[in-house]
Every structure is written in C-alpha cells, then in structure tokens.
Short mmCIF file of C-alpha atoms and ligand atoms in Angstrom, two decimals:
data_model
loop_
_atom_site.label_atom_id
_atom_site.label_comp_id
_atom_site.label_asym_id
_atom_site.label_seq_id
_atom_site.Cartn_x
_atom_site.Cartn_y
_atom_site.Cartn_z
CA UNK A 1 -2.98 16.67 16.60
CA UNK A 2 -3.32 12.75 17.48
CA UNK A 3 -5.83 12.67 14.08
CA UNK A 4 -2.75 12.88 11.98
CA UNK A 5 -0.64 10.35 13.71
CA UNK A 6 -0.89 7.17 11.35
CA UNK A 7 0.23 5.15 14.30
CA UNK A 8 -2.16 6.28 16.94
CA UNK A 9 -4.85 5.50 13.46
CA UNK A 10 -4.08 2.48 13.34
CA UNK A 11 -4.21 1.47 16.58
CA UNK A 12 -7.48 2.81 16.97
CA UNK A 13 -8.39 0.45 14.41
CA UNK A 14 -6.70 -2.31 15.99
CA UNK A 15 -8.52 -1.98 19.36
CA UNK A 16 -11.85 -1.07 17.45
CA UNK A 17 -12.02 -4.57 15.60
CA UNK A 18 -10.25 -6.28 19.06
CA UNK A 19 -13.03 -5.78 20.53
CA UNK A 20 -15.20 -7.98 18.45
CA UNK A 21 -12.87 -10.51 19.13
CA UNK A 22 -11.93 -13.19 22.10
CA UNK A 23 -8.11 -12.59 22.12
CA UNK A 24 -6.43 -13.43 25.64
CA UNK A 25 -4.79 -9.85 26.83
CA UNK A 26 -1.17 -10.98 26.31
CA UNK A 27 -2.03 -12.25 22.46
CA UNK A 28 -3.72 -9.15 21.36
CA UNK A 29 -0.80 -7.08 23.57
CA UNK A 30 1.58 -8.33 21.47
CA UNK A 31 -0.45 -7.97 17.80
CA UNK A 32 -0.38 -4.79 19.17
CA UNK A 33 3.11 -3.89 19.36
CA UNK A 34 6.04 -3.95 16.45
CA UNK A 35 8.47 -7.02 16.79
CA UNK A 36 11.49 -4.76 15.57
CA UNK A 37 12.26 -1.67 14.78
CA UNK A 38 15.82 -0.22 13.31
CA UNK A 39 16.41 3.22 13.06
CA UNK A 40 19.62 3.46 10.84
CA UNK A 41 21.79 6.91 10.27
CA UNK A 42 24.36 7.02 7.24
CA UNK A 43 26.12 9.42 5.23
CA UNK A 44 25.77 9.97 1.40
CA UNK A 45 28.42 11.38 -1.10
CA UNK A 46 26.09 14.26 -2.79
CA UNK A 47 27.33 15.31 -6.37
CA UNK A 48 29.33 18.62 -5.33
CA UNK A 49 31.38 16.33 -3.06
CA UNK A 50 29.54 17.18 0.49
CA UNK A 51 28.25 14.70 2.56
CA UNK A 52 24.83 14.73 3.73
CA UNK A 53 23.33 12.59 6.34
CA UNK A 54 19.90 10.56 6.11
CA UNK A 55 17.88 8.70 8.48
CA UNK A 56 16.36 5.74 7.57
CA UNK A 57 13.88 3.11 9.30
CA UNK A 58 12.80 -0.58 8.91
CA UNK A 59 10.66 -2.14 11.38
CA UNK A 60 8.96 -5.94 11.69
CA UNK A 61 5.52 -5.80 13.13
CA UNK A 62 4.31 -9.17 12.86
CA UNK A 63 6.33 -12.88 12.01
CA UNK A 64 3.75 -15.19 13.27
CA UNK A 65 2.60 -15.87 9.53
CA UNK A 66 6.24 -16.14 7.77
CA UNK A 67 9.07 -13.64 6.37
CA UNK A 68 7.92 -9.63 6.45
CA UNK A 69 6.90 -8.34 3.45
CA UNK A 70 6.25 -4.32 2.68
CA UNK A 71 7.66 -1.34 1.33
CA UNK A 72 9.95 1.40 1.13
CA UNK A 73 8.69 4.64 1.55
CA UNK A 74 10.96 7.82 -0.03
CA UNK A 75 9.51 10.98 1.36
CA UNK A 76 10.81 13.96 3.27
CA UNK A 77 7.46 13.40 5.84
CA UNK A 78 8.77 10.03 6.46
CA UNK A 79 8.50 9.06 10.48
CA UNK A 80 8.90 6.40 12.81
CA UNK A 81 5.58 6.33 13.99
CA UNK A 82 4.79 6.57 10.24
CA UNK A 83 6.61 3.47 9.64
CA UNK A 84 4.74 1.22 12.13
CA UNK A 85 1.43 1.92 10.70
CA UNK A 86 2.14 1.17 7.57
CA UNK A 87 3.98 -2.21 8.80
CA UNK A 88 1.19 -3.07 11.23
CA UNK A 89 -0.81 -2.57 8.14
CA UNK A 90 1.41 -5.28 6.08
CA UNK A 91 0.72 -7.29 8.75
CA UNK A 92 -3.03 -7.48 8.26
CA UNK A 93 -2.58 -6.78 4.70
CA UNK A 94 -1.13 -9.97 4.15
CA UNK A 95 -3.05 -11.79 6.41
CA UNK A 96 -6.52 -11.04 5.12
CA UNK A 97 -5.14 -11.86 1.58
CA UNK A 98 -3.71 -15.30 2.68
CA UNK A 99 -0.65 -15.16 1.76
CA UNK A 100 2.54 -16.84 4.07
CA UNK A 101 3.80 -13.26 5.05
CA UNK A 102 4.03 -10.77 7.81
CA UNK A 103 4.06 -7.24 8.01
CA UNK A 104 7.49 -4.59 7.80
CA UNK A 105 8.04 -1.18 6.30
CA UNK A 106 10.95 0.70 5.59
CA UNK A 107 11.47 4.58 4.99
CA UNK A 108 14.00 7.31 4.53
CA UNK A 109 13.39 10.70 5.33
CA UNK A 110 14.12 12.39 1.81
CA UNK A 111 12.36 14.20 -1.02
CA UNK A 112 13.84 11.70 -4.01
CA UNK A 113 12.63 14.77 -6.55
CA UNK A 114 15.70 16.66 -5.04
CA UNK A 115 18.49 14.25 -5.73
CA UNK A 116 20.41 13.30 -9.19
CA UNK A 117 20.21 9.97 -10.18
CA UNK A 118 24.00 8.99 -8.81
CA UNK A 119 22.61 10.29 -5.27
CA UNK A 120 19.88 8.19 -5.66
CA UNK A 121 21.47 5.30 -6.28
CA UNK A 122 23.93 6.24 -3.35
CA UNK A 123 21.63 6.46 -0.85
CA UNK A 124 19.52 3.75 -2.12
CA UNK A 125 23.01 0.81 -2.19
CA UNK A 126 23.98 2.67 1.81
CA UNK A 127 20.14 2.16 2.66
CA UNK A 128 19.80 -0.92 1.49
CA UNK A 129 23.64 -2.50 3.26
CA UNK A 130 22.42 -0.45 6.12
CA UNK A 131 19.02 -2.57 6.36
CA UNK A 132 20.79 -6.13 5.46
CA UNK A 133 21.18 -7.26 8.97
CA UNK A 134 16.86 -7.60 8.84
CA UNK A 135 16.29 -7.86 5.13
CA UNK A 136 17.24 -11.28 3.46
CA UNK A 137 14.76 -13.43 0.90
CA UNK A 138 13.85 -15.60 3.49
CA UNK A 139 13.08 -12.84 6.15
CA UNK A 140 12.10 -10.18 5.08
CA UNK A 141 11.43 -8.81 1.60
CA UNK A 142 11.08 -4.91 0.80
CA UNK A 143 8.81 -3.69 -2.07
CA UNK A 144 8.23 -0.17 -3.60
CA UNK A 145 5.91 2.01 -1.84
CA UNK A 146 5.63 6.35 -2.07
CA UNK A 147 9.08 7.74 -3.61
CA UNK A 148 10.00 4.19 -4.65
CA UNK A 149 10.45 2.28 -7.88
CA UNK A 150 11.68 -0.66 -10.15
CA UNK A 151 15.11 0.92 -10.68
CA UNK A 152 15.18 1.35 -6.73
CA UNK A 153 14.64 -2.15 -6.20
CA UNK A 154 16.89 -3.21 -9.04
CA UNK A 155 19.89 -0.93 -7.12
CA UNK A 156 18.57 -2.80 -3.83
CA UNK A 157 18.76 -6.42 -5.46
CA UNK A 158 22.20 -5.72 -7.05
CA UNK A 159 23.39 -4.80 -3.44
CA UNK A 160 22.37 -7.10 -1.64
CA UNK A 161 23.84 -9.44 -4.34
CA UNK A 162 27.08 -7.98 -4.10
CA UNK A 163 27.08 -8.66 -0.47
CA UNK A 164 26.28 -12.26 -0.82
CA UNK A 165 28.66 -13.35 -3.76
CA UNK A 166 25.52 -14.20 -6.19
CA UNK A 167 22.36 -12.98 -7.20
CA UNK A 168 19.56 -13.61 -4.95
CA UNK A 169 16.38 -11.65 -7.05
CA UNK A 170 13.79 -13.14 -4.17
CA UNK A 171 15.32 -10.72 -1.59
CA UNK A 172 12.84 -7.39 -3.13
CA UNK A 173 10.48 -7.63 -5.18
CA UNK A 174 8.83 -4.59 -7.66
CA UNK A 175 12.17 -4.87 -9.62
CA UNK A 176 11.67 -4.65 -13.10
CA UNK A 177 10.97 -7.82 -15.30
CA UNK A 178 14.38 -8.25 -17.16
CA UNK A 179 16.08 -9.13 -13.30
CA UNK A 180 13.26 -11.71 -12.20
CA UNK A 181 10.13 -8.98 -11.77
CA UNK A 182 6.87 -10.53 -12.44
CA UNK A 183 4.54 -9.49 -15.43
CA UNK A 184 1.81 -7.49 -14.02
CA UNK A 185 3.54 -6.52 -10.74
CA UNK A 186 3.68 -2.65 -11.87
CA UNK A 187 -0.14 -2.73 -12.24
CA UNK A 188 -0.78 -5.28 -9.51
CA UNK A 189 -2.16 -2.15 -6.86
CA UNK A 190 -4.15 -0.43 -9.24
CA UNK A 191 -5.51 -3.65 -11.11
CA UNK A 192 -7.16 -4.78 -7.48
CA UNK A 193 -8.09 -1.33 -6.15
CA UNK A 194 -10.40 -1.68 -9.82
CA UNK A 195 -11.79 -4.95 -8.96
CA UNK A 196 -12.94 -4.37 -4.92
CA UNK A 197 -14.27 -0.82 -6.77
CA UNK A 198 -16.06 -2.98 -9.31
CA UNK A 199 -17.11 -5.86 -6.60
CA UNK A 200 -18.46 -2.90 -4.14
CA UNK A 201 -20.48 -1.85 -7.36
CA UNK A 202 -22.19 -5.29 -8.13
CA UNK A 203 -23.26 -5.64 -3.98
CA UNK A 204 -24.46 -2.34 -4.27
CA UNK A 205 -26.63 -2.61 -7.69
CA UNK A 206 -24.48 0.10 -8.91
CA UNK A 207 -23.97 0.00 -13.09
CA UNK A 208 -20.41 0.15 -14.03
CA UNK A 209 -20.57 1.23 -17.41
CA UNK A 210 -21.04 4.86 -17.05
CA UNK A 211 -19.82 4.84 -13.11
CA UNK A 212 -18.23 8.22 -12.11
CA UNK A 213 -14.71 8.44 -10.31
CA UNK A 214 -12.41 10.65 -9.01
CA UNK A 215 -9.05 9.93 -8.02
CA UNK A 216 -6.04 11.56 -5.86
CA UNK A 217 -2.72 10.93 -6.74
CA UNK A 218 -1.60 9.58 -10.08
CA UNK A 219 1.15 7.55 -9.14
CA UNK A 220 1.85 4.08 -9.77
CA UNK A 221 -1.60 3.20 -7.96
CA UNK A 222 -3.57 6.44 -8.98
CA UNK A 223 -3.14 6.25 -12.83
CA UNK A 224 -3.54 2.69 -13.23
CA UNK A 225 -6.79 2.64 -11.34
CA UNK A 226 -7.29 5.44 -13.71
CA UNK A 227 -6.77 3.78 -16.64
CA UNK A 228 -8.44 0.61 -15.31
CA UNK A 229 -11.45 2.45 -14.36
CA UNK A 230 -11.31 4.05 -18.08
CA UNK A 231 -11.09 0.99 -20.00
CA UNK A 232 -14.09 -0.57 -17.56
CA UNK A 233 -16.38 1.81 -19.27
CA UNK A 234 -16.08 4.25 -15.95
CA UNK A 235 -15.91 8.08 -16.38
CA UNK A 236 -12.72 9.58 -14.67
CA UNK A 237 -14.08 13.10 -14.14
CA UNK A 238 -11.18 14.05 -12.03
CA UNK A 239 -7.11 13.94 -11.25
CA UNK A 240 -4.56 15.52 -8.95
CA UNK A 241 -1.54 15.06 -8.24
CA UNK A 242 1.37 16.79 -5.46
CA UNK A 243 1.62 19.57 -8.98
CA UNK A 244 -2.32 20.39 -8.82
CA UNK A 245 -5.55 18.92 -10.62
CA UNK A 246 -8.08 18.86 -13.82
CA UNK A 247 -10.95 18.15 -13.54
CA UNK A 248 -14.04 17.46 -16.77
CA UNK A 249 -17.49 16.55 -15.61
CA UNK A 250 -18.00 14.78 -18.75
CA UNK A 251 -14.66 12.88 -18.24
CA UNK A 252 -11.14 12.80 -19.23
CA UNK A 253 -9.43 11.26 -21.47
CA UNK A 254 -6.98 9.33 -19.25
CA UNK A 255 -4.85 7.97 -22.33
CA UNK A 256 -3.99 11.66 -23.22
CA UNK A 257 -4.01 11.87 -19.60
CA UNK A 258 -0.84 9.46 -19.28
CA UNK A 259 0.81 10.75 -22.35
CA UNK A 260 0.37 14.52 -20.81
CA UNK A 261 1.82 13.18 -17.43
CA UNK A 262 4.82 11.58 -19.41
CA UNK A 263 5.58 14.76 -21.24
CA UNK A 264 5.05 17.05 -19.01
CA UNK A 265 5.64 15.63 -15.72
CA UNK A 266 2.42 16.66 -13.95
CA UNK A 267 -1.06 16.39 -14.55
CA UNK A 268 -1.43 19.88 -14.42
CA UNK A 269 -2.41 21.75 -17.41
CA UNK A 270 -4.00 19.06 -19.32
CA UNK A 271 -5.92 20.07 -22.40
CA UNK A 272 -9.49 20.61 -22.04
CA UNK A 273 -10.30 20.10 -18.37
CA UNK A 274 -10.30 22.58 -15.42
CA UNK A 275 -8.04 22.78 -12.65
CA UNK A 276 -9.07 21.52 -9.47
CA UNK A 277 -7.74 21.33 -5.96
CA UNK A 278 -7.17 18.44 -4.09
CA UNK A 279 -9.86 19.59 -1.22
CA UNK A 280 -12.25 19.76 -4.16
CA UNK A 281 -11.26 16.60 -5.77
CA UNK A 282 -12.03 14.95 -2.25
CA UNK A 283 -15.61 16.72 -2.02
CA UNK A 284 -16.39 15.57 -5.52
CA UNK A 285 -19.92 14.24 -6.27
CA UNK A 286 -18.84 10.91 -7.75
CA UNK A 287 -19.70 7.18 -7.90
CA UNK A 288 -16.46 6.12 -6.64
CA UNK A 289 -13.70 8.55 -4.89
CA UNK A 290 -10.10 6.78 -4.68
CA UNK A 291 -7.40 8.31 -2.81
CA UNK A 292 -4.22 7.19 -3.78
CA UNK A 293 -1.75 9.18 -2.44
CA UNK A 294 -1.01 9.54 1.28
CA UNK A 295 -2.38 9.05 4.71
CA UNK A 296 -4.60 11.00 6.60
CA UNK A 297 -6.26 13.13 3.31
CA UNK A 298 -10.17 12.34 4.84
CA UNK A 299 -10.38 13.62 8.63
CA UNK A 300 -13.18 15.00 10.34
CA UNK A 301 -13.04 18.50 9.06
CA UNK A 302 -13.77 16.88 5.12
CA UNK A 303 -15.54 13.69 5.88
CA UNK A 304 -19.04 15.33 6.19
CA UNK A 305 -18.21 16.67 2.68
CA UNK A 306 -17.50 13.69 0.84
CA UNK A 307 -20.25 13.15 -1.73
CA UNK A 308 -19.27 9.65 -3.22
CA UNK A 309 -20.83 6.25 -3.11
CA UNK A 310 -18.17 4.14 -2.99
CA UNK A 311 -14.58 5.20 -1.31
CA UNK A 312 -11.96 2.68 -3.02
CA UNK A 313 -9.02 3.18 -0.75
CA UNK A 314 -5.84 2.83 -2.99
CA UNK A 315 -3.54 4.36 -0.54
CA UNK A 316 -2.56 3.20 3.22
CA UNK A 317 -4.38 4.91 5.94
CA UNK A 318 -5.70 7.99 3.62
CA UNK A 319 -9.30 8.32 6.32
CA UNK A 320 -8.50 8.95 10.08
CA UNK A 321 -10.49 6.99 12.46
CA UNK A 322 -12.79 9.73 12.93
CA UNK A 323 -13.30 10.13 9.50
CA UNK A 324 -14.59 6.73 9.62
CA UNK A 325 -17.47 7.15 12.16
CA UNK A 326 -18.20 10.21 9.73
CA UNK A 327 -18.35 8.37 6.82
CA UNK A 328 -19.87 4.93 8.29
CA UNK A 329 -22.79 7.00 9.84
CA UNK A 330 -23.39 8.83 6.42
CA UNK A 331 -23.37 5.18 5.08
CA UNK A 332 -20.83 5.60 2.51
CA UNK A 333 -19.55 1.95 1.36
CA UNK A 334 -15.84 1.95 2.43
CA UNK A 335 -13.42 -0.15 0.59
CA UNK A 336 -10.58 -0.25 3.38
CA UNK A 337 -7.13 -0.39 2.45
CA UNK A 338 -5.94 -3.61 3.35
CA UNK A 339 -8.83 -5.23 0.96
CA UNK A 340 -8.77 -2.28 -1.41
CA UNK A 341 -4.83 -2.03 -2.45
CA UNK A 342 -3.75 -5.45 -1.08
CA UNK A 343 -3.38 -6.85 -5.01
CA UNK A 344 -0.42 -5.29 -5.18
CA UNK A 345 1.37 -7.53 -2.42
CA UNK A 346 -0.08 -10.75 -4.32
CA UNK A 347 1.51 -9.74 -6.73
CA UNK A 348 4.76 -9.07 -5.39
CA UNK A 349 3.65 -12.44 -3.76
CA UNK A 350 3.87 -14.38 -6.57
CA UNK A 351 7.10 -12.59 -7.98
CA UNK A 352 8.52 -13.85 -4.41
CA UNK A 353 7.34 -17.38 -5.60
CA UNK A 354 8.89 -16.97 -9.32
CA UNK A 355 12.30 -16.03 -8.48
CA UNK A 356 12.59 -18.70 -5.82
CA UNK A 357 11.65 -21.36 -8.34
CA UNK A 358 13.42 -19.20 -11.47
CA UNK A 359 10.21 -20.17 -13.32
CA UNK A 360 8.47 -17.29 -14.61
CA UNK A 361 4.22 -17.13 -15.40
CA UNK A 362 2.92 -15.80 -17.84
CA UNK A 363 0.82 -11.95 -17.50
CA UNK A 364 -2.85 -13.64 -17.71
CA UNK A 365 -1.93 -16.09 -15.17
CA UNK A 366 -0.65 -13.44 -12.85
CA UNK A 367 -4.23 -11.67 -13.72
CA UNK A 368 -6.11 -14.78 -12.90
CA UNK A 369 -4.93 -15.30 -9.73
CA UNK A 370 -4.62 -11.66 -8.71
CA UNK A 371 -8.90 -11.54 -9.32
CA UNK A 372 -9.00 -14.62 -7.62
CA UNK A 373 -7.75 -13.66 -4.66
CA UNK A 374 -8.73 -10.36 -3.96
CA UNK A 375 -12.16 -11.52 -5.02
CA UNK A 376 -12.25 -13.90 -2.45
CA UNK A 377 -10.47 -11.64 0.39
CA UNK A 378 -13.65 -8.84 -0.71
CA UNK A 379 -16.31 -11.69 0.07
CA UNK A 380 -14.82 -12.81 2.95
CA UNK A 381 -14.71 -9.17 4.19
CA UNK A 382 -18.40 -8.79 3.35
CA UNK A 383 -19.24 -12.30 5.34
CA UNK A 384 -17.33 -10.88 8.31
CA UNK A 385 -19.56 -7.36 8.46
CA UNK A 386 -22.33 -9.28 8.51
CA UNK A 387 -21.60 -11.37 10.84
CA UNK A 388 -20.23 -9.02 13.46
CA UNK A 389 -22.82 -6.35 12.29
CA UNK A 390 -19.42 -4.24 11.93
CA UNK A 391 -18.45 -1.65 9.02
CA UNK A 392 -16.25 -3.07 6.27
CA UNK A 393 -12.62 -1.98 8.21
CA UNK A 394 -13.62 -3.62 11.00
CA UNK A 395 -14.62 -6.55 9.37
CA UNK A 396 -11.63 -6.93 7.19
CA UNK A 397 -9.36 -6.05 10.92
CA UNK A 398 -11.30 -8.77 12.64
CA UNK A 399 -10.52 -11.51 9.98
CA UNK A 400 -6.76 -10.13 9.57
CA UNK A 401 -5.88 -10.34 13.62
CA UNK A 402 -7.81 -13.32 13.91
CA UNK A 403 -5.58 -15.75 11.57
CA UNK A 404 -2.75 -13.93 13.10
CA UNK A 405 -3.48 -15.02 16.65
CA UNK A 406 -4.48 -18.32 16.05
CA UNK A 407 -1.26 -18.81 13.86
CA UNK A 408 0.67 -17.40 17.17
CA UNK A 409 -0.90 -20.09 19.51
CA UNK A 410 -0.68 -22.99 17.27
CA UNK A 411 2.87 -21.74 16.86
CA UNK A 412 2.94 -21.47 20.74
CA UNK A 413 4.96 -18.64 22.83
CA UNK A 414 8.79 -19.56 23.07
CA UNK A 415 10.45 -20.79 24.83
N1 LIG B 1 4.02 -0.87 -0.66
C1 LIG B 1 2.97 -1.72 -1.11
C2 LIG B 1 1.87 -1.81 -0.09
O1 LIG B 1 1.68 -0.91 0.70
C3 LIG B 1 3.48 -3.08 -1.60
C4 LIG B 1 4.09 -3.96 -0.56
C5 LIG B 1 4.71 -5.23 -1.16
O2 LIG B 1 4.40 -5.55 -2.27
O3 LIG B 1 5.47 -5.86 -0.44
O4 LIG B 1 1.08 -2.73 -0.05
#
C-alpha cells in the first residue's frame, strides 16, 4: 500500500509545500530527485566461519547547501526507497536548521540484535570501506540513526582512519566523547524534541508543569525525551518499546524506568505500571504524544483516534500524509520532524565543527546553542504557517526547499 512507502510520503510532502512556492519546474524537479544513490553488496565472516551476504545503501539527496550529513540506519526493514526519504529529509532537516549541510542516509538491511559483537564490528569496518568512495569529512558525514550507535561510529572512524594513514574524527560524528564526540551529542535528539514540545506548549497556553505525555520507542530519542519531559515537571504516563509497554495514569517513574531498561533490557515488566500496546499507547489521551521509533506508526486507520494535544515528532516520517489531513483537520498541533528532532544534527553539527578545529566546548555551551537554534528554527516555522495560512509541515517544507533553491541558483546550474 503506497501509505507505507516513506518515499512516496515524502514526496507528497514535497509537492504539498511546492505548491506554495514559485520554484521554476526544472529547480523544484531536481529538489525532487536524489543526487546519488549506491547500493553496495559485501560479504561478512559470521562467527561459525560462514559467510553471509548484506546489502547496504548510501544515497546524497541534496549538495546545494555543503557536505551531506545523516545517518545510518541498522534494521532488517531497511529499503532503498526507505533510504531516500530519510535523506530527502536530511536535506530539509538541515536546511530549516541553518546549518552548511545537505541531506544523505545510509542503511543495511540487518537486525543488529542477531549478530555478536565481532560480526558487528565486521560488517560495520566492510560497510563503512564499502561506502568510502562517497563518505569523507569534507563530503559527506554519517551519524547514528535506528540500529546505530557510538561504538558503531567509533568502528566507522577507526576505518576510515586506517584507510587514510591518520585519524580524521570529522569524517562521522555520534562517536563517543573520548575519540572527538561532542558533550551533549547523545542527548542532542531528545534534548530538542523537549524544547519544540515545550515551545508548542507556551503558543498554545498549555502549563508544563503537570503536562501529560506518552511516548513510543525508548531509544536513544524516546528515553531522553522521557527523561527530559520528567525532569520538566511533565507526567510520562506511558512507554513502549519493539519488547511491549507500561503504562501508569498517574505517571512513571522514568529514573526507575532507565535503570529497569538497563537491567533488564526492555521496558517491559516495569514495577507498578500496566502493560500497554503500542496501538494503545498511540490512542492515548495525553498532552503531548511523541513517537520515537519508526516511520509510518500514525496512518489513516489510527489518526482519527489520536487523542493528544500536541504530537512532538521525535522520529522521521512516523504520520503518513494522510494521517496528516486527519490530524490537521482535527486541529491537533503537529510538531513535524524536521523541526521536532532536528537538535540532534546541530549537535552532530557542532561535533563536525570541534573535531575540525580539535577544540572541544564545553556541555552548557553545546546546550546553549542547541536551544538557540531550534528555538529559532520553531519560530520561524510558526512565521511561515502564518504566512502561507499552511499547517506546521508545510510551513517548515516551504522554508526548508526555499533556502535550498535559492542556494542552487545563486550557485548557478553547471556547467
Ligand atoms: N540520524 C539522525 C537524524 O535523523 C542524526 C543525523 C546526523 O546527526 O547527522 O537526524
């Protein structure tokens, strides 16, 4: 069904906000399309001495604004067409957040829970030589994403290194802090989905102390919006994750939460709260509902459900263009993802920045700046829906592709 093609999404969005715009044809063609796209097979020495083989992507939507910047997705659901959204998405990610980037993703098709650590670390060094002839620190710089982490990115940094004779840290960022990571990059996604959440509350003369939330997918993004929300004053009444859900109306302890999680590996089965499916956490009556897990998790056969005030979207693409129209019409205040999660590509920003200079900032600096921006991007947004007398995806779509085009024309087409 076209509703779960993430590409097909996001190119409905792309026409929807193209329309409010004055693009010539051939400009907005090309916005439209990827720049690149590598599809790379390679074989991986498993444990017991076979050899499997994976298939991996990485594909360039947009240069116009400077080197690509975004992700790598593990996941055995990882596609092509997957791939593009998500990079077309970096593209306008980046854009609407001002920073000197464009937009790339990279994925292999693989469940990471299913591999030792050696495999891992295998398939992550062949992945990563595999993707060197696009990936470089002043091309294009990969990030964690789904399946992905800071000892990922390390292996990818110490590969690429190899390669090249010395270390180059600039060339991924997300790695941890002892190889040139920034402070605050681990809770850079989470951190920003918390302050568009708390900026949608303030426009809409919702209190904060006290605010309900729900959120999908404790993950890097999920549990530190979590905990942000918690230490904000918020009430987290409810949690899943891909092992199942609790759920406490008068809310959760997310501390105990995170400690549970670390022992136990799931969220499941936490003391004192109910379980709760993720179709239920979804349906929630909340203040503020964030998915942060996949794409695609609010279509049209859940979006007349959805009982929340604000949705804070933490993940890429998690409500389908029909969703949307649902949601808008039911006038439920969208946060889309480009504004919503987009702190956590400042922040891999600013590592970028650190390890090209080898001078390192301090946490509350990175914090500072992090509000500062995504503050601003969330205003801007707001401006732009006013202006057009477009919903908030739009709006933050129309600002994105605009900078983009006019950056392609004072560039001017080459030759
Ligand atoms: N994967 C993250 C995202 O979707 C981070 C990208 C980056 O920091 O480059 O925004």
């Amino acid at each position: 069904m076209a509703e779960s093609n993430a590409y097909q999404n996001a190119l409905t969005q792309f026409d929807k906000a193209v329309a409010h715009l004055n693009l010539k044809r051939g400009i907005a063609e090309t916005l439209r399309h990827p720049k690149r796209e590598l599809t790379v097979n390679f074989p991986v020495k498993m444990d017991n001495g076979e050899v499997k083989l994976y298939t991996g992507y990485r594909v360039h939507h947009n240069t116009a604004l400077g080197p690509t910047k975004g992700g790598i997705r593990y996941h055995q659901d990882v596609s092509l067409d997957e791939v593009r959204a998500l990079a077309m998405w970096m593209t306008w990610k980046c854009s609407l957040m001002g920073l000197p980037y464009g937009g790339a993703k990279g994925g292999v098709i693989v469940d990471p829970k299913t591999l030792s650590l050696n495999e891992l670390e295998a398939l992550t060094r062949r992945y990563a030589t595999e993707i060197s002839i696009l990936m470089n620190p002043q091309g294009d710089v990969p990030a964690p994403d789904v399946g992905t982490n800071g000892q990922i990115m390390a292996w990818i940094m110490d590969t690429y290194s190899m390669h090249n004779g010395f270390t180059l840290p600039a060339v991924v960022t997300g790695k941890p802090v002892e190889i040139g990571g920034s402070a605050g990059r681990l809770e850079a996604t989470g951190r920003g989905v918390m302050v568009t959440a708390r900026d949608a509350m303030q426009r809409l003369n919702m209190p904060v102390e006290g605010a309900t939330a729900a959120v999908q997918g404790f993950g890097n993004v999920g549990s530190v919006a979590a905990r942000t929300a918690h230490d904000m004053g918020m009430k987290v009444i409810a949690v899943t994750d891909v092992s199942g859900g609790v759920h406490n109306p008068n809310g959760l302890d997310i501390p105990a939460l995170v400690s549970h999680l670390a022992a136990t590996r799931s969220v499941a089965g936490f003391p004192g709260a109910d379980s709760i499916t993720n179709d239920e956490l979804l349906t929630l009556k909340v203040d503020v509902l964030i998915p942060a897990a996949l794409e695609n998790q609010i279509t049209s056969a859940n979006a007349h459900k959805v009982q929340c005030k604000v949705l804070a979207e933490g993940a890429n693409g998690p409500t389908t263009p029909e969703a949307d129209n649902i949601l808008n019409d039911r006038g439920i205040f969208i946060i889309p993802d480009i504004l919503c999660n987009g702190g956590g590509v400042v922040v891999s920003y600013f590592e970028w920045v650190q390890d090209l200079q080898a001078f390192f900032w301090d946490e509350d600096e990175i914090n500072k700046q992090l509000e500062r921006h995504v503050t601003k991007a969330f205003a801007q947004v707001m401006l732009a829906a006013e202006k057009h007398k477009v919903d908030n995806r739009t709006a933050a779509q129309v600002l994105a592709i605009q900078r983009v085009a006019d950056v392609t024309l004072l560039r001017g087409i080459y030759p």
